[in-house]
Amino acid sequence: MIGREKELEQLERLCARDRFEFLVMYGRRRVGKTTILQEFSNSHNVIFYSAQEKNDSLNLQDFSKMIQQHFDGQWVAPFLSWEDAFSYVTRKTADQKTILIIDEFPFMAGPNPSIKSMLQHEIDHHWKDRNIFLILCGSSVSFMINDIMGYESPLYGRTTASMEVLPFDYLDAARFFPNYSMEEKLMAYGVLGGIPRYLNAFSDEYSIQENIETEILKNGAFLNDEPMMLLRMELREPSVYNSILEAIARGYNKITEIADCIHEDRGKCSKYITTLQTIRLVEKRVPCGEPETSKKSIYVLTDHFYRFWYHFIFSNKSYYEMLGEADAAKEIMNDISEFMGLAFEEICKQYLIHQAKQKKLSFVPAYIGKWWGNNPAIRAQDDIDLLALNKKKTEGIFCECKFTNKPMPMEEYEDLLLAAKAFPETMKKQLMFISKSGYVDSVKRRAEEEGALLLTIQDLFI
């Protein structure tokens, strides 16, 4: 299984304990939660129940059948209530290790909120003294956080562990495409992001352009309408959310800009954006080193595939259909280097984090991310692709990230040098450049003289 070693290790560690354990697992749709649980279940005797989006009595019937077949080898009849079902589990687990997994728990507890209280009663009176490993899993992040682990939940304080399953970073995503070049691996991540289901849709037997043509642009392909389908599953009024996501994908990042772009009230936009943050599609960011309350905050799409889809596909569907899938894919590829800019900055950020964890940087960053703001040296607004600062903000790594088809020119070097002047002269500053296509000779000579670091995409995979 690619990239889920830590998650499986945590499950095994909890399972090995001879006591009651209660894990809450959550994460956005398609991120691979069920796959992790299935992999774990392959080596254990598990009761694995996947709740369905149907009425309470049918879920109770299915759950009854599952646990009766597990313990008695046959199904007699559905229990009359969830209390009876949980009590049955209690009676059957007196002297044995039991692993109970309920996947998509919100489908079960949403229609019948009292299930949480019934579980709480069973845990408090019986299960906490049994060798039971209970796992509740769900894709509704807000439900799992607030309705299970939240202070007002009946289950508050009963969990012994939690796990948010996150998308893959660029290194784990690259493992899906062993036959791709390093550039192609980065491009695949820029287009698809780190969601396993999306990564599995592409094949490294075909070029990025061919995959875009057949797996995204082709009518009926899984990725053709995936963002729209998920929004309809998750949210009401998908049209407003669509408009917000498209605006952000096109570079409207401030709340006022988004509201003006989609012709909606700013307060309404804020409310909708909060929901998009909850389902892990949008993230609020502030300039590196500034507090979360900074008035310079912007909103970005955290999912690269959503950014790709809303940037290229959403408003151009009719045009691409007339143009034809092959020519549309070719047109997209003509703009892919410019589109990759933001994705490449995120990749470089992940690279610095990996380096920091391996103690390969001169300091461990307390702050890391993009910086923007006023630069007194030029008396104008300026930005830095990637900035890392130590805890006291006395040392920094100033990084320029370039995913262009030409070697980086001297102008880019001087721009970063100038941007660094927005920070105190007393700060110890390290210049770093990461360029897909290398550097012109004058930059190489100057970097050697001044101690700047020049990296290529090959360095990202070391």
CSV table of C-alpha atoms in Angstrom, one decimal:
chain,number,residue,atom,x,y,z
A,1,MET,CA,0.0,0.0,0.0
A,2,ILE,CA,1.5,3.3,-1.1
A,3,GLY,CA,2.1,6.0,1.4
A,4,ARG,CA,0.0,4.9,4.4
A,5,GLU,CA,2.6,3.2,6.5
A,6,LYS,CA,2.2,5.6,9.4
A,7,GLU,CA,-1.5,5.3,9.5
A,8,LEU,CA,-1.3,1.5,9.5
A,9,GLU,CA,1.4,1.6,12.2
A,10,GLN,CA,-0.9,3.6,14.4
A,11,LEU,CA,-3.8,1.2,13.9
A,12,GLU,CA,-1.5,-1.8,14.8
A,13,ARG,CA,-0.1,0.0,17.8
A,14,LEU,CA,-3.6,0.7,19.2
A,15,CYS,CA,-4.8,-2.9,18.3
A,16,ALA,CA,-1.9,-4.4,20.2
A,17,ARG,CA,-3.0,-2.9,23.5
A,18,ASP,CA,-5.0,-5.3,25.8
A,19,ARG,CA,-7.6,-2.6,26.8
A,20,PHE,CA,-10.4,-0.5,25.4
A,21,GLU,CA,-9.3,1.7,22.6
A,22,PHE,CA,-11.6,4.2,20.7
A,23,LEU,CA,-10.2,5.8,17.5
A,24,VAL,CA,-12.0,8.4,15.5
A,25,MET,CA,-10.8,8.5,11.9
A,26,TYR,CA,-11.8,11.2,9.5
A,27,GLY,CA,-10.8,13.0,6.3
A,28,ARG,CA,-12.3,14.3,3.1
A,29,ARG,CA,-13.9,12.1,0.5
A,30,ARG,CA,-11.6,10.0,-1.8
A,31,VAL,CA,-8.6,10.4,0.5
A,32,GLY,CA,-8.4,6.6,1.2
A,33,LYS,CA,-9.8,6.1,4.7
A,34,THR,CA,-11.7,2.9,3.7
A,35,THR,CA,-8.7,1.5,1.9
A,36,ILE,CA,-6.6,1.9,5.0
A,37,LEU,CA,-9.2,0.2,7.1
A,38,GLN,CA,-9.6,-2.7,4.6
A,39,GLU,CA,-5.8,-3.2,4.5
A,40,PHE,CA,-5.7,-3.3,8.4
A,41,SER,CA,-8.7,-5.7,8.4
A,42,ASN,CA,-6.9,-8.1,6.1
A,43,SER,CA,-4.6,-9.2,9.0
A,44,HIS,CA,-7.2,-9.1,11.8
A,45,ASN,CA,-10.5,-10.7,12.7
A,46,VAL,CA,-12.7,-7.6,12.3
A,47,ILE,CA,-16.3,-6.6,12.3
A,48,PHE,CA,-16.4,-4.1,9.5
A,49,TYR,CA,-19.7,-2.3,9.0
A,50,SER,CA,-20.1,0.3,6.3
A,51,ALA,CA,-23.1,2.5,7.1
A,52,GLN,CA,-25.2,3.5,4.1
A,53,GLU,CA,-27.1,6.6,3.3
A,54,LYS,CA,-30.5,5.1,4.1
A,55,ASN,CA,-33.1,5.1,6.9
A,56,ASP,CA,-32.3,4.1,10.4
A,57,SER,CA,-34.2,0.8,10.5
A,58,LEU,CA,-32.3,-0.5,7.4
A,59,ASN,CA,-28.9,0.4,8.9
A,60,LEU,CA,-29.9,-1.4,12.1
A,61,GLN,CA,-30.9,-4.4,10.1
A,62,ASP,CA,-27.6,-4.5,8.2
A,63,PHE,CA,-25.6,-4.0,11.4
A,64,SER,CA,-27.6,-6.7,13.1
A,65,LYS,CA,-26.8,-9.1,10.3
A,66,MET,CA,-23.1,-8.2,10.3
A,67,ILE,CA,-22.5,-8.8,14.1
A,68,GLN,CA,-24.7,-11.9,14.3
A,69,GLN,CA,-22.8,-13.6,11.4
A,70,HIS,CA,-19.5,-12.6,13.0
A,71,PHE,CA,-20.2,-14.0,16.5
A,72,ASP,CA,-22.7,-16.8,15.8
A,73,GLY,CA,-22.1,-17.6,12.1
A,74,GLN,CA,-25.7,-17.0,11.2
A,75,TRP,CA,-28.3,-14.2,11.0
A,76,VAL,CA,-31.5,-14.8,13.0
A,77,ALA,CA,-33.4,-11.5,12.9
A,78,PRO,CA,-32.7,-7.8,13.3
A,79,PHE,CA,-32.4,-6.4,16.8
A,80,LEU,CA,-35.4,-4.2,17.8
A,81,SER,CA,-33.1,-1.3,18.8
A,82,TRP,CA,-29.5,-0.1,18.7
A,83,GLU,CA,-29.3,-0.6,22.5
A,84,ASP,CA,-30.0,-4.3,21.9
A,85,ALA,CA,-27.4,-4.5,19.2
A,86,PHE,CA,-24.7,-2.9,21.3
A,87,SER,CA,-25.7,-5.0,24.3
A,88,TYR,CA,-25.3,-8.1,22.2
A,89,VAL,CA,-21.8,-7.0,21.3
A,90,THR,CA,-21.1,-6.6,25.0
A,91,ARG,CA,-22.3,-10.1,25.8
A,92,LYS,CA,-20.2,-11.7,23.1
A,93,THR,CA,-17.0,-9.9,23.9
A,94,ALA,CA,-16.6,-10.9,27.6
A,95,ASP,CA,-13.4,-13.0,27.0
A,96,GLN,CA,-12.1,-12.1,23.6
A,97,LYS,CA,-10.4,-9.3,21.6
A,98,THR,CA,-12.9,-7.6,19.4
A,99,ILE,CA,-12.3,-5.0,16.7
A,100,LEU,CA,-15.4,-3.1,15.6
A,101,ILE,CA,-15.1,-0.7,12.7
A,102,ILE,CA,-18.0,1.4,11.6
A,103,ASP,CA,-17.3,3.2,8.4
A,104,GLU,CA,-19.2,6.3,7.3
A,105,PHE,CA,-20.6,6.7,10.9
A,106,PRO,CA,-22.4,10.0,10.0
A,107,PHE,CA,-24.8,8.0,7.8
A,108,MET,CA,-25.7,6.0,10.9
A,109,ALA,CA,-25.8,8.7,13.5
A,110,GLY,CA,-27.1,11.5,11.3
A,111,PRO,CA,-30.6,10.1,11.0
A,112,ASN,CA,-30.6,8.9,14.6
A,113,PRO,CA,-28.5,11.2,16.8
A,114,SER,CA,-29.4,9.1,19.9
A,115,ILE,CA,-27.0,6.4,18.7
A,116,LYS,CA,-24.1,8.5,20.1
A,117,SER,CA,-25.8,8.4,23.6
A,118,MET,CA,-26.3,4.7,23.3
A,119,LEU,CA,-22.7,4.1,22.4
A,120,GLN,CA,-21.6,6.4,25.3
A,121,HIS,CA,-23.7,4.3,27.7
A,122,GLU,CA,-22.3,1.0,26.5
A,123,ILE,CA,-18.7,2.4,26.7
A,124,ASP,CA,-19.1,3.8,30.2
A,125,HIS,CA,-20.8,0.8,31.7
A,126,HIS,CA,-19.2,-2.1,29.8
A,127,TRP,CA,-16.7,-1.5,27.0
A,128,LYS,CA,-14.2,0.6,28.8
A,129,ASP,CA,-13.3,-2.5,30.8
A,130,ARG,CA,-13.2,-4.8,27.8
A,131,ASN,CA,-10.5,-5.6,25.2
A,132,ILE,CA,-12.4,-3.8,22.5
A,133,PHE,CA,-11.0,-1.7,19.7
A,134,LEU,CA,-13.7,0.6,18.4
A,135,ILE,CA,-13.1,2.7,15.2
A,136,LEU,CA,-15.6,5.2,14.0
A,137,CYS,CA,-14.8,6.6,10.5
A,138,GLY,CA,-16.4,9.3,8.5
A,139,SER,CA,-15.9,11.7,5.5
A,140,SER,CA,-17.9,14.5,7.1
A,141,VAL,CA,-15.1,16.2,8.8
A,142,SER,CA,-17.2,18.7,10.8
A,143,PHE,CA,-19.5,15.9,12.0
A,144,MET,CA,-16.6,13.7,13.2
A,145,ILE,CA,-14.9,16.7,15.0
A,146,ASN,CA,-17.9,18.4,16.5
A,147,ASP,CA,-20.5,15.6,16.9
A,148,ILE,CA,-18.2,12.9,18.1
A,149,MET,CA,-15.1,14.6,19.7
A,150,GLY,CA,-16.7,18.0,20.4
A,151,TYR,CA,-17.4,19.2,23.9
A,152,GLU,CA,-21.2,18.9,23.6
A,153,SER,CA,-21.1,15.3,22.2
A,154,PRO,CA,-22.2,12.4,24.4
A,155,LEU,CA,-18.9,10.7,23.3
A,156,TYR,CA,-16.7,13.6,24.4
A,157,GLY,CA,-13.8,12.3,26.4
A,158,ARG,CA,-14.3,8.7,25.5
A,159,THR,CA,-11.9,8.6,22.5
A,160,THR,CA,-8.4,7.4,23.1
A,161,ALA,CA,-7.0,8.5,19.7
A,162,SER,CA,-7.9,10.3,16.5
A,163,MET,CA,-6.5,10.3,13.0
A,164,GLU,CA,-7.1,12.7,10.2
A,165,VAL,CA,-6.2,11.0,6.9
A,166,LEU,CA,-4.5,13.6,4.8
A,167,PRO,CA,-3.8,13.7,1.0
A,168,PHE,CA,-0.4,12.5,-0.1
A,169,ASP,CA,2.5,14.9,-0.5
A,170,TYR,CA,4.4,15.1,-3.8
A,171,LEU,CA,6.9,12.4,-2.9
A,172,ASP,CA,4.2,9.8,-2.1
A,173,ALA,CA,2.1,10.9,-5.1
A,174,ALA,CA,5.2,10.3,-7.3
A,175,ARG,CA,5.2,6.6,-6.3
A,176,PHE,CA,2.1,6.1,-8.3
A,177,PHE,CA,4.1,6.9,-11.5
A,178,PRO,CA,7.4,5.1,-11.4
A,179,ASN,CA,7.8,5.4,-15.2
A,180,TYR,CA,7.4,9.1,-15.3
A,181,SER,CA,10.3,11.6,-15.4
A,182,MET,CA,10.7,13.8,-12.4
A,183,GLU,CA,9.1,16.7,-14.3
A,184,GLU,CA,6.1,14.5,-15.2
A,185,LYS,CA,5.8,13.3,-11.6
A,186,LEU,CA,5.6,16.9,-10.4
A,187,MET,CA,3.1,17.8,-13.2
A,188,ALA,CA,0.9,14.9,-12.3
A,189,TYR,CA,0.9,16.1,-8.7
A,190,GLY,CA,0.1,19.7,-9.8
A,191,VAL,CA,-2.9,18.4,-11.9
A,192,LEU,CA,-4.2,15.7,-9.5
A,193,GLY,CA,-3.0,16.7,-6.1
A,194,GLY,CA,-2.6,14.0,-3.4
A,195,ILE,CA,-5.9,12.2,-3.4
A,196,PRO,CA,-5.3,8.5,-4.1
A,197,ARG,CA,-8.5,8.0,-6.1
A,198,TYR,CA,-7.4,10.8,-8.5
A,199,LEU,CA,-3.8,9.6,-8.8
A,200,ASN,CA,-5.1,6.1,-9.7
A,201,ALA,CA,-7.0,7.6,-12.6
A,202,PHE,CA,-3.8,8.5,-14.5
A,203,SER,CA,-1.4,5.9,-15.9
A,204,ASP,CA,2.3,6.5,-16.5
A,205,GLU,CA,2.0,4.4,-19.7
A,206,TYR,CA,0.6,7.6,-21.2
A,207,SER,CA,1.8,11.2,-21.3
A,208,ILE,CA,0.3,13.9,-19.0
A,209,GLN,CA,-1.5,15.3,-22.1
A,210,GLU,CA,-3.0,12.0,-23.1
A,211,ASN,CA,-4.2,11.4,-19.5
A,212,ILE,CA,-5.8,14.8,-19.4
A,213,GLU,CA,-7.5,14.0,-22.7
A,214,THR,CA,-8.9,10.6,-21.7
A,215,GLU,CA,-9.3,10.8,-17.9
A,216,ILE,CA,-10.5,14.4,-17.5
A,217,LEU,CA,-11.8,15.8,-20.7
A,218,LYS,CA,-13.6,12.7,-22.0
A,219,ASN,CA,-17.3,12.7,-21.2
A,220,GLY,CA,-18.1,9.8,-18.8
A,221,ALA,CA,-14.5,9.7,-17.4
A,222,PHE,CA,-14.3,9.6,-13.6
A,223,LEU,CA,-12.6,12.9,-13.3
A,224,ASN,CA,-14.7,14.7,-15.9
A,225,ASP,CA,-17.3,16.0,-13.4
A,226,GLU,CA,-15.8,14.8,-10.1
A,227,PRO,CA,-15.7,18.2,-8.2
A,228,MET,CA,-19.3,19.0,-9.2
A,229,MET,CA,-20.5,15.6,-8.1
A,230,LEU,CA,-18.8,15.8,-4.7
A,231,LEU,CA,-20.2,19.3,-4.1
A,232,ARG,CA,-23.7,18.0,-4.7
A,233,MET,CA,-23.1,15.2,-2.2
A,234,GLU,CA,-21.6,17.5,0.5
A,235,LEU,CA,-23.4,20.8,0.2
A,236,ARG,CA,-26.6,22.6,-0.5
A,237,GLU,CA,-26.6,25.5,-3.1
A,238,PRO,CA,-23.6,24.1,-5.0
A,239,SER,CA,-23.9,26.9,-7.5
A,240,VAL,CA,-22.6,29.5,-5.0
A,241,TYR,CA,-19.8,27.2,-3.9
A,242,ASN,CA,-18.9,26.6,-7.6
A,243,SER,CA,-18.7,30.3,-8.1
A,244,ILE,CA,-16.4,30.8,-5.1
A,245,LEU,CA,-14.1,27.9,-6.0
A,246,GLU,CA,-13.8,29.2,-9.6
A,247,ALA,CA,-13.0,32.7,-8.4
A,248,ILE,CA,-10.3,31.5,-6.0
A,249,ALA,CA,-8.9,29.2,-8.8
A,250,ARG,CA,-8.6,32.2,-11.0
A,251,GLY,CA,-6.7,34.2,-8.5
A,252,TYR,CA,-9.3,36.2,-6.6
A,253,ASN,CA,-8.0,35.4,-3.1
A,254,LYS,CA,-9.3,38.1,-0.8
A,255,ILE,CA,-12.8,38.0,0.6
A,256,THR,CA,-13.7,41.4,-1.0
A,257,GLU,CA,-12.3,40.2,-4.4
A,258,ILE,CA,-14.3,37.0,-4.2
A,259,ALA,CA,-17.5,38.7,-3.3
A,260,ASP,CA,-17.1,41.3,-6.1
A,261,CYS,CA,-16.2,38.6,-8.6
A,262,ILE,CA,-19.3,36.5,-8.0
A,263,HIS,CA,-21.6,39.4,-7.2
A,264,GLU,CA,-22.6,38.2,-3.7
A,265,ASP,CA,-22.7,39.8,-0.3
A,266,ARG,CA,-19.3,39.7,1.6
A,267,GLY,CA,-21.0,38.2,4.7
A,268,LYS,CA,-22.6,35.5,2.7
A,269,CYS,CA,-19.3,34.7,1.0
A,270,SER,CA,-17.6,34.4,4.4
A,271,LYS,CA,-20.1,31.9,5.6
A,272,TYR,CA,-19.8,29.7,2.5
A,273,ILE,CA,-16.0,29.9,2.6
A,274,THR,CA,-16.1,28.7,6.2
A,275,THR,CA,-18.0,25.7,5.0
A,276,LEU,CA,-15.4,25.0,2.3
A,277,GLN,CA,-12.7,25.3,4.9
A,278,THR,CA,-14.5,22.7,7.0
A,279,ILE,CA,-14.5,20.2,4.2
A,280,ARG,CA,-10.8,20.8,3.5
A,281,LEU,CA,-11.2,22.4,0.1
A,282,VAL,CA,-10.2,25.9,1.0
A,283,GLU,CA,-7.6,27.2,3.4
A,284,LYS,CA,-7.0,30.7,4.9
A,285,ARG,CA,-3.4,31.8,4.7
A,286,VAL,CA,-1.5,34.9,6.1
A,287,PRO,CA,1.9,36.2,5.1
A,288,CYS,CA,4.7,34.0,6.6
A,289,GLY,CA,5.5,35.1,10.1
A,290,GLU,CA,2.4,37.1,10.7
A,291,PRO,CA,-0.4,36.2,13.2
A,292,GLU,CA,-3.6,34.4,12.1
A,293,THR,CA,-5.5,37.6,12.7
A,294,SER,CA,-3.6,39.4,10.0
A,295,LYS,CA,-5.7,41.6,7.8
A,296,LYS,CA,-3.6,40.5,4.8
A,297,SER,CA,-5.2,37.0,4.8
A,298,ILE,CA,-6.1,35.3,1.6
A,299,TYR,CA,-7.9,32.1,0.6
A,300,VAL,CA,-6.4,29.3,-1.5
A,301,LEU,CA,-7.6,26.0,-2.8
A,302,THR,CA,-5.9,23.2,-0.9
A,303,ASP,CA,-6.8,20.5,-3.5
A,304,HIS,CA,-4.7,20.8,-6.7
A,305,PHE,CA,-7.2,18.9,-8.8
A,306,TYR,CA,-10.0,21.3,-7.8
A,307,ARG,CA,-7.8,24.2,-8.8
A,308,PHE,CA,-7.0,22.6,-12.1
A,309,TRP,CA,-10.7,21.7,-12.8
A,310,TYR,CA,-12.0,25.1,-11.9
A,311,HIS,CA,-9.2,26.9,-13.6
A,312,PHE,CA,-9.4,25.0,-16.9
A,313,ILE,CA,-12.6,22.9,-17.1
A,314,PHE,CA,-15.5,24.5,-15.3
A,315,SER,CA,-16.2,27.5,-17.6
A,316,ASN,CA,-14.7,26.0,-20.7
A,317,LYS,CA,-16.6,22.7,-21.0
A,318,SER,CA,-18.7,23.8,-24.0
A,319,TYR,CA,-15.7,25.3,-25.7
A,320,TYR,CA,-13.6,22.2,-25.1
A,321,GLU,CA,-16.4,19.9,-26.4
A,322,MET,CA,-16.4,21.9,-29.7
A,323,LEU,CA,-12.7,22.0,-29.8
A,324,GLY,CA,-12.4,18.3,-29.3
A,325,GLU,CA,-10.7,16.4,-26.5
A,326,ALA,CA,-7.3,16.1,-28.1
A,327,ASP,CA,-6.9,19.8,-29.1
A,328,ALA,CA,-8.3,20.8,-25.7
A,329,ALA,CA,-5.7,18.8,-23.9
A,330,LYS,CA,-3.0,20.3,-26.2
A,331,GLU,CA,-4.3,23.8,-25.4
A,332,ILE,CA,-4.2,23.1,-21.6
A,333,MET,CA,-0.7,21.8,-21.9
A,334,ASN,CA,0.4,25.1,-23.5
A,335,ASP,CA,-0.6,26.9,-20.3
A,336,ILE,CA,0.5,24.2,-17.8
A,337,SER,CA,3.8,25.8,-16.8
A,338,GLU,CA,2.1,29.0,-15.8
A,339,PHE,CA,-0.6,27.0,-14.0
A,340,MET,CA,2.1,24.9,-12.2
A,341,GLY,CA,3.5,28.0,-10.5
A,342,LEU,CA,1.4,27.8,-7.3
A,343,ALA,CA,1.6,24.0,-7.2
A,344,PHE,CA,5.4,24.1,-7.5
A,345,GLU,CA,5.5,26.6,-4.6
A,346,GLU,CA,3.6,24.1,-2.5
A,347,ILE,CA,5.9,21.3,-3.6
A,348,CYS,CA,9.0,23.4,-2.6
A,349,LYS,CA,7.4,24.1,0.8
A,350,GLN,CA,6.9,20.3,1.3
A,351,TYR,CA,10.6,19.8,0.3
A,352,LEU,CA,11.7,22.3,2.9
A,353,ILE,CA,9.6,20.7,5.6
A,354,HIS,CA,11.1,17.3,4.7
A,355,GLN,CA,14.6,18.8,4.9
A,356,ALA,CA,13.8,20.4,8.3
A,357,LYS,CA,12.5,17.0,9.7
A,358,GLN,CA,15.8,15.4,8.7
A,359,LYS,CA,17.7,18.3,10.3
A,360,LYS,CA,19.3,19.3,7.0
A,361,LEU,CA,18.4,23.0,7.3
A,362,SER,CA,20.4,25.4,9.4
A,363,PHE,CA,17.4,25.7,11.7
A,364,VAL,CA,14.0,24.2,12.2
A,365,PRO,CA,11.4,26.7,10.8
A,366,ALA,CA,8.7,28.0,13.2
A,367,TYR,CA,7.1,29.7,10.3
A,368,ILE,CA,7.0,28.6,6.7
A,369,GLY,CA,5.0,29.7,3.7
A,370,LYS,CA,4.5,32.5,1.1
A,371,TRP,CA,5.1,36.1,2.2
A,372,TRP,CA,3.6,39.3,0.8
A,373,GLY,CA,3.4,42.8,2.0
A,374,ASN,CA,5.0,46.3,1.8
A,375,ASN,CA,8.8,46.4,1.0
A,376,PRO,CA,10.2,49.7,2.3
A,377,ALA,CA,13.3,49.2,0.1
A,378,ILE,CA,11.2,49.7,-3.0
A,379,ARG,CA,8.2,51.6,-1.4
A,380,ALA,CA,5.8,49.1,-3.0
A,381,GLN,CA,4.1,45.8,-2.5
A,382,ASP,CA,6.3,42.8,-2.8
A,383,ASP,CA,6.2,39.0,-2.3
A,384,ILE,CA,8.4,36.0,-1.7
A,385,ASP,CA,7.4,32.6,-3.1
A,386,LEU,CA,8.6,30.7,0.0
A,387,LEU,CA,10.0,32.0,3.3
A,388,ALA,CA,11.1,30.0,6.3
A,389,LEU,CA,11.8,31.8,9.6
A,390,ASN,CA,13.2,30.5,12.9
A,391,LYS,CA,11.3,31.0,16.1
A,392,LYS,CA,12.8,34.3,17.0
A,393,LYS,CA,12.7,35.6,13.4
A,394,THR,CA,16.4,36.2,13.5
A,395,GLU,CA,17.2,33.8,10.6
A,396,GLY,CA,15.4,33.1,7.4
A,397,ILE,CA,15.5,31.1,4.2
A,398,PHE,CA,14.3,33.2,1.2
A,399,CYS,CA,13.3,30.9,-1.7
A,400,GLU,CA,12.3,31.6,-5.3
A,401,CYS,CA,10.5,28.7,-7.1
A,402,LYS,CA,10.4,28.6,-10.9
A,403,PHE,CA,8.6,26.0,-13.0
A,404,THR,CA,9.5,27.6,-16.4
A,405,ASN,CA,10.9,26.1,-19.6
A,406,LYS,CA,13.9,28.5,-19.6
A,407,PRO,CA,16.9,28.8,-17.3
A,408,MET,CA,16.4,31.3,-14.5
A,409,PRO,CA,17.8,34.7,-15.5
A,410,MET,CA,19.7,37.2,-13.3
A,411,GLU,CA,16.6,39.4,-12.9
A,412,GLU,CA,14.9,36.7,-10.7
A,413,TYR,CA,18.0,36.5,-8.6
A,414,GLU,CA,18.0,40.3,-8.0
A,415,ASP,CA,14.3,40.3,-7.4
A,416,LEU,CA,14.6,37.9,-4.5
A,417,LEU,CA,17.6,39.9,-3.2
A,418,LEU,CA,15.5,43.0,-3.2
A,419,ALA,CA,12.5,41.3,-1.6
A,420,ALA,CA,14.7,40.1,1.3
A,421,LYS,CA,15.4,43.8,2.1
A,422,ALA,CA,11.8,44.0,3.4
A,423,PHE,CA,13.3,42.2,6.5
A,424,PRO,CA,15.8,43.6,9.0
A,425,GLU,CA,19.4,43.8,8.0
A,426,THR,CA,20.3,42.1,11.2
A,427,MET,CA,18.5,39.0,10.1
A,428,LYS,CA,20.7,36.1,8.9
A,429,LYS,CA,19.5,35.4,5.4
A,430,GLN,CA,20.0,32.4,3.1
A,431,LEU,CA,19.0,32.8,-0.5
A,432,MET,CA,17.6,29.6,-2.2
A,433,PHE,CA,16.4,29.1,-5.7
A,434,ILE,CA,14.6,26.0,-7.1
A,435,SER,CA,14.3,26.0,-10.8
A,436,LYS,CA,13.0,23.4,-13.2
A,437,SER,CA,15.1,24.4,-16.1
A,438,GLY,CA,18.4,25.3,-14.3
A,439,TYR,CA,20.1,28.7,-14.4
A,440,VAL,CA,22.0,31.0,-16.7
A,441,ASP,CA,25.8,31.0,-16.2
A,442,SER,CA,25.8,34.5,-14.7
A,443,VAL,CA,23.4,33.3,-11.9
A,444,LYS,CA,25.6,30.3,-11.3
A,445,ARG,CA,28.7,32.4,-10.9
A,446,ARG,CA,27.0,35.0,-8.6
A,447,ALA,CA,25.4,32.3,-6.4
A,448,GLU,CA,28.8,30.7,-5.9
A,449,GLU,CA,30.3,34.0,-4.9
A,450,GLU,CA,27.5,35.0,-2.5
A,451,GLY,CA,26.7,31.6,-1.1
A,452,ALA,CA,23.2,31.3,-2.5
A,453,LEU,CA,21.8,27.8,-3.0
A,454,LEU,CA,20.8,26.7,-6.5
A,455,LEU,CA,18.6,23.6,-6.7
A,456,THR,CA,16.8,21.8,-9.5
A,457,ILE,CA,13.9,19.4,-9.5
A,458,GLN,CA,16.4,16.5,-9.1
A,459,ASP,CA,17.2,17.8,-5.6
A,460,LEU,CA,13.5,17.5,-4.7
A,461,PHE,CA,13.7,13.7,-5.0
A,462,ILE,CA,16.9,13.1,-3.1
